[in-house]
Structures are given as structure tokens and as C-alpha cells.
């Protein structure tokens, strides 16, 4: 926490606006717009809800195909299934981000309605090429920037290149409201529709609840938004600390593996420091750290390797399987000290 959270929560309590309305919701959304330069922002209960709303307002549904990053967390894919659309998995390349050659191949063959591109571990793909492909083939672009708030490509923030983008404020992210997310978008009308759907699709102007369609209970509470406002005030400090942690690990472990690369023009927030080992078994390292009550985690298990999605269409050159077999997410919390990172690295070296 930044230190201002309790002060802002006290203001919420004094205002008595606890439920999903109140001044801090507006302030939180404004802070996102100011920081990212996104035209519109909508605070939600999580980023997954944002992806779902983006698909819904774009009219993507039963029978439509959506190209989705294969090397990611399930939340990138699940909203496609909520809409009864068909996910097509696109693997990563050596950058760990979506393989753009495979992306174009899949666009040509599958004729999708949309792309959900995940900015993995705070990194970003070559967004100039991604945007050009989306425009060339008339495909909607949705950015899953859940992990990459504060990351930029050529100075432009992740989440602001496509039709929509989402950021996560889950407990493990760069900033946290405990649970929460934000949807950003360019089209004012579509964002207004998303806002209505996020609040059970209630029609304005009636003394009763009037519904012309169904919606969802996706809005963030004013209490959590107050935490978000305080968190956004320290975002640059958090990014700087993430970079410091990455540098400490790089200094200690460069002989033992390689870290997620950063493409030209990309400035990553370095949300998690992630490594692929040359010779070590990541699960053995995981167990060695676990014995010392230090948490780590394998890299994302690719979606095509998940039992639920093993039969989905996949465009791949095998890169995500290779990364999953060799990689580990290292402790990266911003409270870490240099001495603690050295202790972690000693355990890794000895494992």
C-alpha cells in the first residue's frame, strides 16, 4: 500500500457512498485516463469483465472466431467462451509475445472478428505491426494489458492501441485494489454501452428498473476505487522498483539463464522478473525456494496444454512449450530488498 489508502477510504465512509457509485470511482477512472492518455475508462470488478464487455459491445458471439494469445493466463481466453465464440490460439515467438507471422497466417485462414493480444509479464509485441495487421484485415484489436499497466511502445501506453484495452488491479499486479480492473477504449458510444452493461443494463430515465437487454454486475465499488486512486499516485515509483529488482536478478543470475527480452521501442514495467534456465529444472528450483517459504511459480502453462483447451485450433512453432519447460517467475514484490534478492539467488544457485 502507498500510505494514502486509509485516508481515502475514510473519506468514502464519511460520504456513505460504499456501493458502486461515488466520487472515487470518477477519480480512479480519471487517473487512468490521465496516466495512459486513453480517451475513456471504466472501473470494473476485474480485467476479465473488461474483456467480456469489449467482446459483447463489439457484437462478437456465437460462431465468430477470436484469435487469442496461447502463452497466457486463462482469463485472456475465457471471455471468448462466455460469448460462445470460438478461440483460435496463437503462440508466442522468441520475444515471449504473440508471434506476428503466425498471427497474419491465422487471420488469412480463419477470418476472425477480433484479436485478443496479451502483453505478457509487462512486455509488449511490436504494436506498430499489430495495428497495421488489424487495419489491413479489418479485425478488431483488444489488448489484454492486465500485466502491463505503465508499459509503453514508442512512448504510447499498452492498452491504448486497439479498440479496447484492459488493466488488472488484482492482488498480484503492479498496483492493486485487492480485486479490480479497468476497461479503456476509443469509441465513446461503445464505452457508454459497456458502462450500461456493467451495471445490469439499467435504462436511464425511469423510476423503476427498466431493461431492454441483460447486463452484468461488473462495477467496482467506491471503496476499492479509493484504494486505486492512492495506488495510481505511486505508479512511477512502483515501476522504478520493479526495474531495480530486475537489475538485481540479472546481475546475480545472468550465468544461469536468460530473462524475458524487451523488443526495440518497448519500455516494460517489468511486472514479474522471469527467467528460463540453461541447465536447471525450474520445478526443482521451485521446490528449493518453497522449502524456505519463498514463493515462485512456473511460467504460464500454454493454453493448448490445458486439458480444457487441448482440442482448440493452434498456430504454433513450439516456443511456448519450450519456455514453460525451462522457465520460472521469480519473487518480484516491490517490498523486496537487495539482500533478500541475493538470498533468493543463493538458493537458486545451490539448487
Coordinates of C-alpha atoms in Angstrom, one line a residue:
X1 CA 0.0 0.0 0.0
X2 CA 1.1 3.6 -0.7
X3 CA 0.1 5.1 2.7
X4 CA -2.8 7.2 1.4
X5 CA -5.4 4.3 1.2
X6 CA -6.8 4.5 4.7
X7 CA -7.2 8.3 4.4
X8 CA -9.2 7.9 1.1
X9 CA -11.2 5.0 2.5
X10 CA -12.1 7.2 5.5
X11 CA -13.4 9.8 3.0
X12 CA -15.6 7.1 1.4
X13 CA -17.0 6.1 4.7
X14 CA -17.8 9.7 5.6
X15 CA -19.5 10.2 2.3
X16 CA -21.5 7.0 2.9
X17 CA -21.1 6.0 -0.8
X18 CA -19.9 2.5 -0.4
X19 CA -21.7 0.7 -3.2
X20 CA -20.7 1.0 -6.9
X21 CA -21.1 4.8 -7.2
X22 CA -19.2 7.7 -5.7
X23 CA -16.6 10.3 -6.2
X24 CA -13.6 7.9 -6.0
X25 CA -14.9 5.9 -9.0
X26 CA -14.7 9.0 -11.1
X27 CA -11.3 9.9 -9.7
X28 CA -9.9 6.5 -10.3
X29 CA -11.1 6.5 -13.9
X30 CA -9.7 10.0 -14.4
X31 CA -6.3 8.9 -13.0
X32 CA -6.2 6.1 -15.6
X33 CA -7.1 8.4 -18.4
X34 CA -4.5 11.0 -17.3
X35 CA -1.7 8.4 -17.0
X36 CA -2.3 6.3 -20.1
X37 CA -3.9 9.1 -22.3
X38 CA -6.8 6.7 -23.0
X39 CA -9.9 8.6 -24.2
X40 CA -12.3 6.7 -21.9
X41 CA -12.0 4.5 -18.9
X42 CA -14.4 2.3 -16.9
X43 CA -13.6 0.8 -13.5
X44 CA -14.7 -2.8 -13.1
X45 CA -14.6 -5.7 -10.6
X46 CA -11.7 -7.2 -12.6
X47 CA -10.0 -7.2 -16.0
X48 CA -11.7 -10.3 -17.2
X49 CA -15.0 -8.5 -17.0
X50 CA -13.5 -5.8 -19.2
X51 CA -12.5 -8.3 -21.9
X52 CA -16.1 -9.7 -21.7
X53 CA -17.7 -6.3 -22.1
X54 CA -15.4 -5.5 -25.0
X55 CA -16.4 -8.6 -26.9
X56 CA -20.1 -8.0 -26.1
X57 CA -20.3 -4.4 -27.3
X58 CA -18.3 -5.3 -30.5
X59 CA -21.1 -7.8 -31.2
X60 CA -18.9 -10.8 -31.1
X61 CA -20.8 -14.0 -30.4
X62 CA -21.9 -17.5 -31.5
X63 CA -19.9 -18.7 -34.5
X64 CA -17.4 -15.8 -34.5
X65 CA -13.7 -16.6 -34.3
X66 CA -11.3 -14.7 -32.0
X67 CA -7.5 -15.0 -32.1
X68 CA -6.1 -15.3 -28.6
X69 CA -2.6 -15.5 -27.2
X70 CA -1.7 -19.0 -26.4
X71 CA 1.1 -18.2 -23.8
X72 CA -1.1 -16.5 -21.2
X73 CA -3.5 -16.9 -18.3
X74 CA -6.9 -18.5 -18.8
X75 CA -8.6 -15.1 -18.3
X76 CA -7.4 -14.0 -21.7
X77 CA -9.4 -16.8 -23.3
X78 CA -12.4 -17.4 -21.1
X79 CA -14.5 -14.3 -22.1
X80 CA -14.5 -15.6 -25.7
X81 CA -16.2 -18.7 -24.4
X82 CA -18.7 -16.5 -22.4
X83 CA -19.8 -15.1 -25.7
X84 CA -20.0 -18.6 -27.3
X85 CA -17.4 -17.5 -29.8
X86 CA -14.5 -19.8 -30.9
X87 CA -11.0 -19.1 -29.6
X88 CA -8.1 -19.7 -32.0
X89 CA -4.7 -20.0 -30.2
X90 CA -1.7 -18.0 -31.5
X91 CA 1.7 -19.0 -30.0
X92 CA 4.5 -16.6 -29.0
X93 CA 7.9 -16.1 -30.6
X94 CA 11.3 -15.6 -29.0
X95 CA 10.1 -12.2 -27.6
X96 CA 7.6 -14.2 -25.5
X97 CA 4.9 -12.1 -27.1
X98 CA 2.4 -13.1 -29.8
X99 CA 4.2 -14.4 -33.0
X100 CA 3.1 -11.9 -35.6
X101 CA 3.9 -14.2 -38.5
X102 CA 1.6 -16.8 -37.0
X103 CA -1.0 -14.0 -36.4
X104 CA -1.1 -13.0 -40.0
X105 CA -1.3 -16.6 -41.2
X106 CA -4.2 -17.3 -38.8
X107 CA -6.0 -14.1 -39.9
X108 CA -5.8 -15.1 -43.5
X109 CA -7.0 -18.7 -42.9
X110 CA -9.6 -18.2 -40.1
X111 CA -11.1 -14.8 -41.0
X112 CA -11.6 -13.8 -37.3
X113 CA -13.7 -11.0 -35.9
X114 CA -11.2 -10.0 -33.3
X115 CA -7.7 -10.4 -31.8
X116 CA -7.1 -10.6 -28.0
X117 CA -3.4 -9.8 -27.6
X118 CA -1.8 -10.4 -24.2
X119 CA 1.1 -8.1 -23.2
X120 CA 2.9 -10.9 -21.3
X121 CA 4.7 -10.2 -18.0
X122 CA 4.7 -6.5 -18.7
X123 CA 6.3 -6.8 -22.1
X124 CA 4.8 -5.8 -25.4
X125 CA 4.8 -7.0 -29.0
X126 CA 5.7 -4.7 -32.0
X127 CA 2.4 -2.8 -31.8
X128 CA 3.1 -0.9 -35.0
X129 CA 2.9 -4.2 -36.8
X130 CA 0.0 -5.5 -34.8
X131 CA -2.1 -2.4 -35.5
X132 CA -1.2 -2.5 -39.2
X133 CA -2.3 -6.1 -39.4
X134 CA -5.6 -5.4 -37.7
X135 CA -6.3 -2.5 -40.0
X136 CA -5.2 -4.4 -43.1
X137 CA -7.7 -7.2 -42.5
X138 CA -10.4 -5.3 -40.7
X139 CA -10.1 -7.2 -37.4
X140 CA -11.0 -5.7 -34.0
X141 CA -8.0 -5.4 -31.7
X142 CA -8.5 -5.9 -27.9
X143 CA -5.4 -5.6 -25.7
X144 CA -5.1 -7.7 -22.6
X145 CA -2.8 -5.3 -20.8
X146 CA -3.7 -6.8 -17.4
X147 CA 0.0 -7.3 -16.6
X148 CA 1.4 -4.2 -18.4
X149 CA 0.0 -1.1 -16.9
X150 CA 2.7 1.5 -17.4
X151 CA 4.5 -0.3 -20.2
X152 CA 4.9 1.6 -23.5
X153 CA 5.7 1.0 -27.2
X154 CA 7.3 4.1 -28.8
X155 CA 6.0 6.2 -25.9
X156 CA 2.4 5.0 -26.2
X157 CA 0.9 3.1 -23.3
X158 CA -0.2 -0.6 -23.6
X159 CA -3.9 -0.9 -23.8
X160 CA -4.4 2.2 -26.0
X161 CA -3.5 0.9 -29.4
X162 CA -6.6 -1.2 -30.1
X163 CA -10.4 -0.7 -29.9
X164 CA -10.2 -1.7 -26.2
X165 CA -7.7 -2.5 -23.6
X166 CA -7.9 -3.8 -20.0
X167 CA -5.7 -3.4 -16.9
X168 CA -5.8 -5.5 -13.8
X169 CA -5.6 -4.4 -10.2
X170 CA -5.7 -7.9 -8.8
X171 CA -3.6 -8.7 -5.6
X172 CA -0.5 -9.7 -7.5
X173 CA -0.3 -6.9 -10.1
X174 CA 1.9 -3.8 -10.2
X175 CA -0.8 -1.9 -8.4
X176 CA -3.7 -3.5 -6.5
X177 CA -7.1 -2.6 -5.2
X178 CA -7.4 -6.2 -3.8
X179 CA -9.6 -7.0 -6.8
X180 CA -10.4 -4.8 -9.7
X181 CA -9.8 -3.8 -13.3
X182 CA -10.2 -1.0 -15.8
X183 CA -11.5 -1.1 -19.4
X184 CA -10.3 1.6 -21.7
X185 CA -11.5 2.4 -25.2
X186 CA -11.6 4.9 -28.0
X187 CA -15.2 4.9 -29.1
X188 CA -17.4 6.9 -26.8
X189 CA -20.6 5.2 -27.8
X190 CA -19.3 1.7 -27.3
X191 CA -17.8 2.7 -23.9
X192 CA -21.1 4.1 -22.9
X193 CA -22.7 0.8 -23.9
X194 CA -20.1 -1.1 -21.8
X195 CA -20.8 1.2 -18.9
X196 CA -24.5 0.4 -19.0
X197 CA -24.0 -3.3 -19.4
X198 CA -21.6 -3.3 -16.4
X199 CA -24.4 -2.0 -14.2
X200 CA -27.1 -4.6 -15.1
X201 CA -28.1 -2.7 -18.3
X202 CA -30.5 -0.4 -16.4
X203 CA -32.1 2.1 -18.7
X204 CA -31.9 5.7 -17.6
X205 CA -35.0 8.0 -17.0
X206 CA -37.3 5.5 -15.2
X207 CA -38.3 5.4 -11.6
X208 CA -38.2 1.6 -11.7
X209 CA -35.5 -0.7 -13.2
X210 CA -36.1 -0.8 -17.0
X211 CA -34.2 -3.3 -19.1
X212 CA -34.1 -3.5 -22.9
X213 CA -31.3 -6.1 -22.7
X214 CA -29.4 -8.0 -20.0
X215 CA -26.2 -6.9 -18.3
X216 CA -23.8 -7.8 -15.6
X217 CA -22.8 -6.8 -12.1
X218 CA -19.3 -5.8 -13.1
X219 CA -18.8 -2.3 -11.5
X220 CA -16.0 -1.6 -9.0
X221 CA -17.0 -0.4 -5.5
X222 CA -16.3 3.1 -4.4
X223 CA -14.2 1.7 -1.5
X224 CA -11.8 -0.2 -3.8
X225 CA -11.7 2.8 -6.2
X226 CA -10.4 4.9 -3.3
X227 CA -7.5 2.3 -2.9
X228 CA -7.0 2.6 -6.7
X229 CA -6.6 6.4 -6.5
X230 CA -4.0 6.1 -3.8
X231 CA -2.2 3.4 -5.8
X232 CA -2.1 5.4 -9.0
X233 CA -0.3 8.2 -7.2
X234 CA 2.8 5.9 -6.7
X235 CA 2.8 4.1 -10.0
X236 CA 6.1 5.6 -11.3
X237 CA 7.8 4.6 -8.0
X238 CA 6.5 1.0 -8.4
X239 CA 7.7 0.7 -11.9
X240 CA 11.1 2.1 -10.9
X241 CA 11.3 -0.5 -8.1
X242 CA 10.3 -3.3 -10.5
X243 CA 13.2 -2.3 -12.8
X244 CA 15.6 -2.3 -9.8
X245 CA 14.5 -5.8 -8.8
X246 CA 15.0 -7.0 -12.4
X247 CA 18.5 -5.5 -12.4
X248 CA 19.4 -7.2 -9.2
X249 CA 18.3 -10.6 -10.5
X250 CA 20.1 -10.0 -13.8
X251 CA 23.3 -9.2 -12.0
X252 CA 23.1 -12.4 -9.9
X253 CA 21.7 -15.0 -12.4
X254 CA 22.9 -14.0 -15.8
X255 CA 25.2 -17.1 -15.9
X256 CA 22.3 -19.4 -15.2
X257 CA 19.7 -18.4 -17.7
X258 CA 18.1 -15.8 -19.9
X259 CA 15.4 -13.2 -19.0
X260 CA 12.4 -12.2 -20.9
X261 CA 13.7 -9.9 -23.7
X262 CA 12.5 -6.4 -24.4
X263 CA 11.8 -5.5 -28.0
X264 CA 13.0 -2.3 -29.6
X265 CA 10.8 0.7 -28.7
X266 CA 9.3 -1.2 -25.8
X267 CA 9.7 0.0 -22.2
X268 CA 8.3 -2.8 -20.0
X269 CA 7.0 -2.2 -16.5
X270 CA 8.9 -5.5 -15.6
X271 CA 5.9 -6.7 -13.6
X272 CA 7.5 -10.0 -12.9
X273 CA 11.1 -10.9 -13.3
X274 CA 11.0 -14.2 -15.3
X275 CA 13.9 -16.5 -16.3
X276 CA 14.5 -19.5 -18.5
X277 CA 17.3 -21.7 -17.1
X278 CA 20.1 -23.1 -19.2
X279 CA 20.5 -26.3 -17.2
X280 CA 18.4 -26.2 -14.1
X281 CA 15.0 -27.8 -13.8
X282 CA 12.6 -25.0 -12.8
X283 CA 10.4 -27.3 -10.7
X284 CA 13.5 -28.3 -8.6
X285 CA 14.3 -24.6 -8.1
X286 CA 10.6 -24.0 -7.2
X287 CA 10.8 -26.8 -4.6
X288 CA 14.1 -25.5 -3.2
X289 CA 12.6 -22.0 -2.8
X290 CA 9.3 -23.4 -1.4
X291 CA 11.3 -25.2 1.4
X292 CA 12.5 -21.8 2.5
X293 CA 8.9 -20.4 2.3
X294 CA 9.7 -18.3 -0.7
X295 CA 7.1 -18.3 -3.4
X296 CA 7.9 -18.7 -7.1
X297 CA 5.9 -20.1 -10.0
X298 CA 6.4 -21.8 -13.4
X299 CA 5.8 -19.6 -16.4
X300 CA 2.2 -19.7 -17.8
X301 CA 1.3 -23.2 -18.9
X302 CA 0.2 -22.6 -22.5
X303 CA -3.5 -22.8 -23.2
X304 CA -3.1 -25.6 -25.7
X305 CA -1.5 -27.8 -23.0
X306 CA -4.5 -27.2 -20.7
X307 CA -6.9 -30.2 -20.6
X308 CA -9.9 -27.9 -21.2
X309 CA -8.5 -26.5 -24.4
X310 CA -6.4 -29.3 -25.9
X311 CA -8.7 -29.6 -28.9
X312 CA -8.6 -25.9 -29.8
X313 CA -7.1 -24.8 -33.1
X314 CA -3.5 -23.8 -32.5
X315 CA -0.9 -21.9 -34.6
X316 CA 2.5 -22.6 -33.2
X317 CA 6.2 -23.2 -33.7
X318 CA 6.6 -24.7 -30.3
X319 CA 8.0 -21.7 -28.5
X320 CA 5.6 -21.6 -25.5
X321 CA 6.2 -25.2 -24.7
X322 CA 9.9 -24.6 -24.6
X323 CA 9.5 -21.6 -22.3
X324 CA 7.1 -23.4 -20.0
X325 CA 9.6 -26.3 -19.7
X326 CA 12.5 -24.1 -18.7
X327 CA 11.1 -21.0 -17.1
X328 CA 10.2 -19.7 -13.7
X329 CA 8.6 -16.5 -12.3
X330 CA 10.8 -15.1 -9.5
X331 CA 9.7 -13.2 -6.4
X332 CA 9.1 -9.7 -7.6
X333 CA 7.2 -7.8 -5.0
X334 CA 8.1 -4.2 -4.6
X335 CA 8.9 -4.6 -0.9
X336 CA 11.9 -6.8 -1.7
X337 CA 15.4 -5.6 -0.7
X338 CA 18.6 -6.2 -2.4
X339 CA 19.7 -8.5 0.4
X340 CA 16.5 -10.6 0.0
X341 CA 17.1 -10.9 -3.7
X342 CA 20.6 -12.1 -3.1
X343 CA 19.3 -14.7 -0.6
X344 CA 16.8 -15.9 -3.2
X345 CA 19.6 -16.2 -5.8
X346 CA 21.8 -18.1 -3.5
X347 CA 19.1 -20.7 -3.1
X348 CA 18.6 -20.9 -6.8
X349 CA 22.3 -21.3 -7.5
X350 CA 22.6 -24.1 -5.0
X351 CA 19.5 -26.0 -6.2

